[in-house]
Short mmCIF file of C-alpha atoms in Angstrom, two decimals:
data_model
loop_
_atom_site.label_atom_id
_atom_site.label_comp_id
_atom_site.label_asym_id
_atom_site.label_seq_id
_atom_site.Cartn_x
_atom_site.Cartn_y
_atom_site.Cartn_z
CA UNK A 9 11.79 33.47 17.11
CA UNK A 10 13.52 30.35 18.35
CA UNK A 11 12.84 27.04 16.58
CA UNK A 12 13.49 23.77 18.36
CA UNK A 13 14.20 20.72 16.24
CA UNK A 14 13.39 17.35 17.74
CA UNK A 15 15.72 14.64 16.52
CA UNK A 16 14.08 11.29 15.89
CA UNK A 17 16.35 8.31 16.39
CA UNK A 18 16.32 6.27 13.20
CA UNK A 19 15.31 2.64 13.21
CA UNK A 20 18.63 0.81 13.00
CA UNK A 21 18.85 -2.13 10.62
CA UNK A 22 22.02 -4.24 10.51
CA UNK A 23 22.54 -6.71 7.66
CA UNK A 24 25.15 -9.42 8.25
CA UNK A 25 26.65 -10.64 4.99
CA UNK A 26 27.07 -8.96 1.61
CA UNK A 27 26.55 -11.95 -0.65
CA UNK A 28 23.71 -12.28 -3.13
CA UNK A 29 20.98 -12.18 -0.50
CA UNK A 30 22.54 -9.63 1.86
CA UNK A 31 23.23 -7.18 -0.98
CA UNK A 32 19.73 -7.48 -2.44
CA UNK A 33 18.04 -7.18 0.95
CA UNK A 34 20.11 -4.08 1.76
CA UNK A 35 19.58 -2.23 -1.51
CA UNK A 36 15.89 -3.10 -1.75
CA UNK A 37 15.23 -2.11 1.85
CA UNK A 38 17.10 1.18 1.39
CA UNK A 39 14.80 2.09 -1.48
CA UNK A 40 11.66 0.92 0.33
CA UNK A 41 12.46 3.02 3.40
CA UNK A 42 14.00 6.06 1.70
CA UNK A 43 11.29 8.37 3.08
CA UNK A 44 11.41 6.91 6.60
CA UNK A 45 13.74 7.39 9.54
CA UNK A 46 15.68 4.20 8.88
CA UNK A 47 19.44 3.70 8.88
CA UNK A 48 20.96 0.54 7.39
CA UNK A 49 24.44 -0.85 8.05
CA UNK A 50 25.81 -3.66 5.89
CA UNK A 51 28.58 -5.74 7.49
CA UNK A 52 31.00 -7.97 5.58
CA UNK A 53 34.69 -8.83 6.03
CA UNK A 54 35.47 -8.03 2.37
CA UNK A 55 34.72 -4.90 0.37
CA UNK A 56 34.58 -6.92 -2.84
CA UNK A 57 31.31 -8.42 -4.03
CA UNK A 58 31.85 -12.07 -4.89
CA UNK A 59 29.83 -13.68 -7.68
CA UNK A 60 29.95 -17.02 -5.95
CA UNK A 61 27.91 -18.81 -8.61
CA UNK A 62 30.82 -18.21 -10.98
CA UNK A 63 33.65 -19.50 -8.80
CA UNK A 64 33.93 -22.66 -10.91
CA UNK A 65 34.64 -20.39 -13.91
CA UNK A 66 37.36 -18.58 -11.97
CA UNK A 67 38.87 -21.95 -11.03
CA UNK A 68 38.96 -22.86 -14.73
CA UNK A 69 40.82 -19.64 -15.56
CA UNK A 70 38.09 -17.07 -16.31
CA UNK A 71 38.67 -13.56 -14.95
CA UNK A 72 35.59 -11.89 -13.48
CA UNK A 73 35.00 -8.16 -13.15
CA UNK A 74 36.07 -6.55 -9.86
CA UNK A 75 32.96 -5.10 -8.15
CA UNK A 76 33.40 -3.14 -4.92
CA UNK A 77 30.59 -3.08 -2.37
CA UNK A 78 30.87 0.66 -1.56
CA UNK A 79 30.40 1.40 -5.27
CA UNK A 80 27.29 -0.77 -5.43
CA UNK A 81 25.87 1.07 -2.40
CA UNK A 82 26.70 4.59 -3.62
CA UNK A 83 23.70 6.88 -3.31
CA UNK A 84 21.62 4.49 -1.21
CA UNK A 85 22.42 6.01 2.18
CA UNK A 86 23.62 2.63 3.46
CA UNK A 87 26.70 2.51 5.70
CA UNK A 88 29.17 -0.25 4.83
CA UNK A 89 31.25 -1.69 7.67
CA UNK A 90 34.16 -3.82 6.52
CA UNK A 91 34.38 -6.25 9.41
CA UNK A 92 33.46 -9.78 10.41
CA UNK A 93 30.70 -10.31 12.94
CA UNK A 94 32.09 -12.32 15.85
CA UNK A 95 29.05 -12.42 18.11
CA UNK A 96 25.42 -11.44 18.51
CA UNK A 97 23.79 -10.38 21.78
CA UNK A 98 20.05 -10.72 21.10
CA UNK A 99 19.06 -9.43 24.54
CA UNK A 100 20.96 -6.17 24.08
CA UNK A 101 20.40 -6.22 20.30
CA UNK A 102 24.04 -5.70 19.51
CA UNK A 103 26.54 -7.24 17.08
CA UNK A 104 30.22 -7.56 17.98
CA UNK A 105 32.73 -7.13 15.17
CA UNK A 106 36.34 -8.23 14.83
CA UNK A 107 37.51 -4.60 14.59
CA UNK A 108 36.58 -4.14 18.25
CA UNK A 109 33.36 -2.24 17.61
CA UNK A 110 29.74 -3.07 18.39
CA UNK A 111 26.67 -2.22 16.35
CA UNK A 112 23.26 -1.77 17.89
CA UNK A 113 20.21 -2.83 15.93
CA UNK A 114 16.44 -2.69 16.08
CA UNK A 115 16.16 -5.17 13.20
CA UNK A 116 18.82 -7.67 12.18
CA UNK A 117 18.99 -9.41 8.79
CA UNK A 118 20.99 -12.63 9.08
CA UNK A 119 22.46 -13.31 5.62
CA UNK A 120 25.78 -14.93 6.50
CA UNK A 121 25.61 -17.61 3.78
CA UNK A 122 27.39 -20.96 3.84
CA UNK A 123 30.70 -22.62 3.01
CA UNK A 124 31.79 -26.04 1.79
CA UNK A 125 31.75 -28.52 4.66
CA UNK A 126 35.26 -29.94 4.92
CA UNK A 127 34.79 -31.09 8.52
CA UNK A 128 33.13 -34.46 7.94
CA UNK A 129 35.93 -36.38 6.21
CA UNK A 130 39.51 -36.67 7.52
CA UNK A 131 41.98 -34.69 5.45
CA UNK A 132 39.38 -32.64 3.56
CA UNK A 133 40.12 -29.51 5.59
CA UNK A 134 43.88 -29.74 4.99
CA UNK A 135 44.25 -31.33 1.55
CA UNK A 136 41.13 -30.36 -0.41
CA UNK A 137 40.39 -27.12 -2.27
CA UNK A 138 37.02 -25.35 -2.18
CA UNK A 139 35.24 -22.70 -4.24
CA UNK A 140 34.33 -20.45 -1.32
CA UNK A 141 36.11 -17.26 -2.35
CA UNK A 142 37.70 -15.73 -5.47
CA UNK A 143 41.24 -15.66 -4.10
CA UNK A 144 41.23 -19.40 -3.46
CA UNK A 145 39.57 -20.03 -6.82
CA UNK A 146 42.24 -17.97 -8.59
CA UNK A 147 45.05 -19.88 -6.88
CA UNK A 148 43.24 -23.07 -7.83
CA UNK A 149 43.18 -22.01 -11.48
CA UNK A 150 46.94 -21.45 -11.41
CA UNK A 151 47.51 -24.86 -9.84
CA UNK A 152 45.24 -26.57 -12.37
CA UNK A 153 47.17 -24.99 -15.24
CA UNK A 154 50.40 -26.40 -13.80
CA UNK A 155 48.89 -29.87 -13.39
CA UNK A 156 47.35 -29.84 -16.88
CA UNK A 157 50.80 -29.38 -18.40
CA UNK A 158 51.88 -32.54 -16.59
CA UNK A 159 48.73 -34.51 -17.45
CA UNK A 160 47.99 -35.06 -13.76
CA UNK A 161 44.77 -36.57 -12.29
CA UNK A 162 42.36 -34.50 -10.20
CA UNK A 163 39.29 -35.48 -8.19
CA UNK A 164 36.07 -33.54 -7.73
CA UNK A 165 34.18 -34.80 -4.68
CA UNK A 166 30.43 -34.22 -4.78
CA UNK A 167 27.93 -34.99 -7.54
CA UNK A 168 25.60 -32.05 -6.95
CA UNK A 169 25.26 -29.14 -9.35
CA UNK A 170 28.39 -27.40 -8.05
CA UNK A 171 30.48 -30.53 -8.50
CA UNK A 172 29.14 -31.18 -12.00
CA UNK A 173 29.65 -27.60 -13.14
CA UNK A 174 33.16 -27.49 -11.69
CA UNK A 175 34.17 -30.83 -13.21
CA UNK A 176 32.89 -29.96 -16.69
CA UNK A 177 34.35 -26.45 -16.64
CA UNK A 178 37.77 -27.74 -15.59
CA UNK A 179 37.76 -30.65 -18.05
CA UNK A 180 36.82 -28.38 -20.94
CA UNK A 181 39.40 -25.71 -20.06
CA UNK A 182 42.19 -28.21 -19.30
CA UNK A 183 41.82 -31.26 -21.59
CA UNK A 184 45.22 -32.47 -20.42
CA UNK A 185 43.81 -33.27 -17.00
CA UNK A 186 42.19 -36.55 -16.01
CA UNK A 187 39.10 -35.47 -14.06
CA UNK A 188 37.30 -37.97 -11.80
CA UNK A 189 33.89 -37.03 -10.37
CA UNK A 190 33.15 -38.91 -7.14
CA UNK A 191 29.61 -39.05 -5.73
CA UNK A 192 27.43 -41.22 -3.51
CA UNK A 193 24.66 -41.15 -6.14
CA UNK A 194 24.28 -40.34 -9.80
CA UNK A 195 25.67 -36.90 -10.78
CA UNK A 196 22.93 -34.25 -10.68
CA UNK A 197 20.48 -36.89 -9.48
CA UNK A 198 17.79 -34.24 -8.94
CA UNK A 199 17.34 -33.91 -12.71
CA UNK A 200 14.82 -35.98 -14.64
CA UNK A 201 15.88 -38.95 -16.83
CA UNK A 202 16.15 -37.05 -20.13
CA UNK A 203 18.20 -34.05 -18.92
CA UNK A 204 20.39 -36.43 -16.91
CA UNK A 205 21.00 -38.49 -20.05
CA UNK A 206 22.23 -35.35 -21.83
CA UNK A 207 24.45 -34.57 -18.85
CA UNK A 208 25.97 -38.06 -18.97
CA UNK A 209 26.73 -37.61 -22.67
CA UNK A 210 28.48 -34.33 -21.86
CA UNK A 211 30.57 -36.04 -19.17
CA UNK A 212 31.53 -38.70 -21.72
CA UNK A 213 32.42 -36.07 -24.32
CA UNK A 214 34.71 -34.36 -21.81
CA UNK A 215 36.25 -37.70 -20.76
CA UNK A 216 35.23 -37.25 -17.12
CA UNK A 217 35.59 -40.46 -15.12
CA UNK A 218 32.70 -41.18 -12.74
CA UNK A 219 32.93 -43.05 -9.44
CA UNK A 220 29.30 -43.28 -8.32
CA UNK A 221 27.93 -45.06 -5.29
CA UNK A 222 31.19 -44.21 -3.55
CA UNK A 223 31.68 -42.48 -0.23
CA UNK A 224 34.93 -40.65 0.45
CA UNK A 225 36.49 -41.71 3.75
CA UNK A 226 39.72 -39.72 3.59
CA UNK A 227 41.43 -37.06 1.49
CA UNK A 228 45.17 -37.67 1.20
CA UNK A 229 47.84 -35.35 -0.27
CA UNK A 230 47.88 -37.31 -3.54
CA UNK A 231 44.72 -39.45 -3.50
CA UNK A 232 41.17 -39.91 -2.28
CA UNK A 233 40.27 -43.02 -0.28
CA UNK A 234 36.81 -44.52 -0.86
CA UNK A 235 34.70 -46.62 1.49
CA UNK A 236 35.60 -49.68 -0.60
CA UNK A 237 39.22 -49.12 0.36
CA UNK A 238 40.14 -48.09 -3.20
CA UNK A 239 42.45 -45.14 -3.74
CA UNK A 240 41.66 -42.64 -6.51
CA UNK A 241 44.88 -40.86 -7.54
CA UNK A 242 44.50 -37.07 -7.24
CA UNK A 243 47.26 -34.49 -7.48
CA UNK A 244 44.50 -32.05 -6.52
CA UNK A 245 41.13 -32.63 -4.83
CA UNK A 246 38.23 -30.19 -5.13
CA UNK A 247 35.61 -30.53 -2.38
CA UNK A 248 31.97 -29.66 -3.22
CA UNK A 249 30.18 -32.23 -1.03
CA UNK A 250 27.92 -30.58 1.53
CA UNK A 251 27.72 -27.16 3.14
CA UNK A 252 27.96 -25.76 6.63
CA UNK A 253 26.82 -22.45 8.07
CA UNK A 254 28.52 -20.22 10.65
CA UNK A 255 27.72 -21.01 14.29
CA UNK A 256 27.06 -17.32 15.02
CA UNK A 257 23.31 -17.78 15.55
CA UNK A 258 23.53 -20.99 17.56
CA UNK A 259 26.17 -19.50 19.88
CA UNK A 260 23.94 -16.48 20.44
CA UNK A 261 21.02 -18.61 21.60
CA UNK A 262 18.95 -17.90 18.49
CA UNK A 263 16.75 -20.89 17.62
CA UNK A 264 18.46 -23.09 15.02
CA UNK A 265 18.10 -26.61 13.76
CA UNK A 266 20.73 -29.26 14.50
CA UNK A 267 22.93 -28.01 11.64
CA UNK A 268 22.86 -24.36 12.76
CA UNK A 269 20.33 -22.99 10.26
CA UNK A 270 18.12 -20.27 11.77
CA UNK A 271 14.56 -21.52 12.19
CA UNK A 272 12.07 -19.06 10.76
CA UNK A 273 8.34 -18.36 10.97
CA UNK A 274 6.18 -17.98 7.83
CA UNK A 275 7.44 -14.39 7.42
CA UNK A 276 11.15 -15.34 7.68
CA UNK A 277 11.58 -14.02 11.22
CA UNK A 278 13.46 -16.05 13.81
CA UNK A 279 10.98 -18.12 15.83
CA UNK A 280 12.83 -17.13 19.01
CA UNK A 281 13.73 -13.51 18.19
CA UNK A 282 11.21 -11.88 15.83
CA UNK A 283 13.39 -8.79 15.35
CA UNK A 284 15.81 -11.06 13.42
CA UNK A 285 15.11 -12.06 9.82
CA UNK A 286 17.07 -14.93 8.27
CA UNK A 287 17.54 -15.20 4.50
CA UNK A 288 19.53 -17.25 2.02
CA UNK A 289 21.67 -20.29 2.76
CA UNK A 290 21.76 -19.88 6.55
CA UNK A 291 17.97 -19.83 6.98
CA UNK A 292 15.74 -22.85 7.58
CA UNK A 293 12.72 -21.88 5.48
CA UNK A 294 9.77 -24.25 5.30
CA UNK A 295 6.99 -24.31 2.74
CA UNK A 296 3.91 -26.56 2.74
CA UNK A 297 5.74 -28.98 0.42
CA UNK A 298 8.96 -29.09 2.49
CA UNK A 299 12.16 -27.19 3.28
CA UNK A 300 13.88 -24.92 0.78
CA UNK A 301 17.48 -25.85 0.03
CA UNK A 302 20.11 -23.18 -0.45
CA UNK A 303 20.38 -21.92 -4.02
CA UNK A 304 20.41 -18.51 -5.65
CA UNK A 305 17.01 -19.41 -7.12
CA UNK A 306 15.52 -19.53 -3.63
CA UNK A 307 17.88 -17.17 -1.81
CA UNK A 308 17.19 -14.02 -3.82
CA UNK A 309 13.40 -14.28 -3.26
CA UNK A 310 13.94 -14.62 0.51
CA UNK A 311 16.06 -11.45 0.45
CA UNK A 312 13.51 -9.46 -1.54
CA UNK A 313 10.67 -10.70 0.65
CA UNK A 314 12.48 -9.84 3.91
CA UNK A 315 13.21 -6.30 2.70
CA UNK A 316 9.57 -5.80 1.74
CA UNK A 317 8.33 -7.33 5.01
CA UNK A 318 10.54 -5.09 7.14
CA UNK A 319 9.44 -2.00 5.23
CA UNK A 320 5.76 -2.90 5.53
CA UNK A 321 5.97 -3.57 9.25
CA UNK A 322 7.76 -0.25 9.80
CA UNK A 323 4.77 1.41 8.12
CA UNK A 324 2.37 -0.50 10.34
CA UNK A 325 1.09 -2.73 7.55
CA UNK A 326 0.37 -6.44 7.66
CA UNK A 327 2.65 -9.00 6.02
CA UNK A 328 1.61 -12.10 4.11
CA UNK A 329 3.64 -15.32 4.48
CA UNK A 330 6.58 -16.00 2.22
CA UNK A 331 5.71 -18.23 -0.72
CA UNK A 332 8.19 -19.90 -3.01
CA UNK A 333 8.29 -22.73 -5.52
CA UNK A 334 11.13 -24.04 -7.64
CA UNK A 335 10.91 -23.63 -11.39
CA UNK A 336 14.07 -25.13 -12.90
CA UNK A 337 17.50 -26.64 -12.33
CA UNK A 338 20.02 -24.97 -14.68
CA UNK A 339 23.35 -26.76 -15.08
CA UNK A 340 26.26 -25.49 -17.15
CA UNK A 341 28.40 -28.17 -18.78
CA UNK A 342 31.39 -26.06 -19.74
CA UNK A 343 31.11 -22.82 -21.69
CA UNK A 344 29.39 -24.29 -24.78
CA UNK A 345 26.86 -26.70 -23.34
CA UNK A 346 24.20 -26.77 -20.63
CA UNK A 347 21.03 -28.56 -19.62
CA UNK A 348 17.92 -27.11 -17.96
CA UNK A 349 15.54 -29.40 -16.12
CA UNK A 350 12.19 -27.76 -15.37
CA UNK A 351 10.62 -28.67 -12.03
CA UNK A 352 7.49 -28.73 -9.95
CA UNK A 353 7.31 -26.33 -7.01
CA UNK A 354 8.84 -28.92 -4.67
CA UNK A 355 11.87 -29.30 -7.00
CA UNK A 356 10.82 -32.68 -8.37
CA UNK A 357 11.40 -32.90 -12.14
CA UNK A 358 8.87 -32.19 -14.86
CA UNK A 359 9.15 -33.75 -18.30
CA UNK A 360 10.31 -30.57 -20.03
CA UNK A 361 13.96 -29.68 -20.45
CA UNK A 362 16.38 -27.73 -22.63
CA UNK A 363 19.81 -28.81 -23.81
CA UNK A 364 22.75 -27.55 -25.83
CA UNK A 365 22.94 -24.01 -27.15
CA UNK A 366 19.35 -23.16 -26.22
CA UNK A 367 20.12 -24.19 -22.64
CA UNK A 368 23.32 -22.10 -22.62
CA UNK A 369 21.36 -19.00 -23.66
CA UNK A 370 18.61 -19.73 -21.13
CA UNK A 371 21.04 -20.28 -18.27
CA UNK A 372 22.96 -17.13 -19.05
CA UNK A 373 19.71 -15.15 -18.97
CA UNK A 374 18.54 -16.49 -15.60
CA UNK A 375 21.86 -17.17 -13.82
CA UNK A 376 23.99 -14.28 -15.03
CA UNK A 377 25.51 -11.63 -12.78
CA UNK A 378 23.15 -10.17 -10.14
CA UNK A 379 24.68 -6.72 -10.62
CA UNK A 380 21.94 -5.50 -13.02
CA UNK A 381 19.32 -6.58 -10.47
CA UNK A 382 21.12 -4.67 -7.72
CA UNK A 383 21.34 -1.54 -9.86
CA UNK A 384 17.70 -1.68 -10.93
CA UNK A 385 16.61 -2.31 -7.34
CA UNK A 386 17.97 1.11 -6.39
CA UNK A 387 15.29 2.69 -8.61
CA UNK A 388 12.36 0.27 -8.80
CA UNK A 389 10.87 -2.92 -7.45
CA UNK A 390 12.39 -5.84 -9.33
CA UNK A 391 10.87 -9.31 -9.41
CA UNK A 392 13.45 -11.97 -8.56
CA UNK A 393 11.21 -15.01 -8.24
CA UNK A 394 10.16 -17.24 -11.13
CA UNK A 395 7.52 -19.06 -9.09
CA UNK A 396 5.60 -18.57 -5.87
CA UNK A 397 4.62 -22.22 -5.89
CA UNK A 398 1.05 -21.99 -7.16
CA UNK A 399 -1.43 -24.19 -5.33
CA UNK A 400 1.45 -25.97 -3.60
CA UNK A 401 2.06 -22.89 -1.40
CA UNK A 402 -1.34 -21.20 -1.19
CA UNK A 403 -1.97 -23.22 1.93
CA UNK A 404 0.61 -21.05 3.68
CA UNK A 405 -1.49 -17.91 3.32
CA UNK A 406 -4.72 -19.56 4.40
CA UNK A 407 -3.05 -21.28 7.34
CA UNK A 408 -1.34 -18.06 8.44
CA UNK A 409 -4.64 -16.17 8.43
CA UNK A 410 -6.39 -18.95 10.37
CA UNK A 411 -3.57 -19.47 12.86
CA UNK A 412 -2.73 -22.98 11.59
CA UNK A 413 0.89 -23.90 10.98
CA UNK A 414 1.52 -23.91 7.21
CA UNK A 415 3.37 -27.19 7.58
CA UNK A 416 0.19 -28.81 8.86
CA UNK A 417 -2.36 -27.24 6.56
CA UNK A 418 -4.77 -30.00 5.42
CA UNK A 419 -4.87 -31.55 1.94
CA UNK A 420 -2.87 -28.89 0.10
CA UNK A 421 0.57 -30.22 0.98
CA UNK A 422 -0.07 -33.52 -0.85
CA UNK A 423 -0.63 -31.67 -4.13
CA UNK A 424 2.96 -30.65 -4.57
CA UNK A 425 3.66 -29.07 -7.90
CA UNK A 426 0.03 -29.12 -9.03
#
């Protein structure tokens, strides 16, 4: 008796980017589709997983564990392609890679992340350091150690959370350095008055000089020029002001905003190419209260949601809109201090906050390595979101079901954080 086996072509999923969001989306989707004819390929130019949230620690001299992407994917059935994507052909549904190969896809997950934007100020791209990858951060730590021995000045440009964490980590690890934090507004201005007051005391304790209300107009080899014309001496400049995303999507004709972020529908699909999902820093994700800004707090939920949405659609099931609300702003202030500002869904501050040792313990519990989450996600569904936004985002579901844009749902959007 002859038996004929009919081969079913698997549904091909390609994930671009193996950062926090790309890794979680890949591993979670692999588990969700383990009984289906689905093949997943993860593409990244490095085979090392980078804990990018800890790059300021590496810069200050901390050694992080070496985690290899193939090891994290072992047993999942996912194919890892060590390559950089150089182009996307949405019409043919193919991705070109720098190793000369092309990958076909039925579904594409765009998780390419972001980098520090050194293109807006003259000299930043040639004279400033960034925290974009561990190799640069490690070389930066070596240079800082040399400068600390000489008591040299350094400048940290950017008063957001990355700039504050980098400045405090460096000042604590290298007390011989004179650290100047330069920002257009108050450092960590998104925090409420009481957590910001604790942050200011920490900056004082670490002898960090602040130049607020200042815009950098040029980065020189040994100084930073401000819009006032003043020069801030800097044997080394660290740039943390602003981010930019790859132009891969825009060049491919995928709908993006003016800055190159992929515009998404309420279920995180590209508004121009619904077979493409965008997650993390490179996605323009809107909620009824406004646009999400790129953080791990928001990025991981987009990755988990996209994996679940893809799996549900492959099973012919409906998908509810993505809902997200902010819950907190954790800020480390060196290794022994931190402050946590709790927030409404739209990221505006609440009254509650934590400081000192309690904040250090809290931050370590919520902002520690994502590796345990990745490992657990291979075996079970893991929650990665602290808030779905409550009433501030319920309008999205009702509007989606009624065909109304969630950004124009009546009444609910004015009750942000309720």
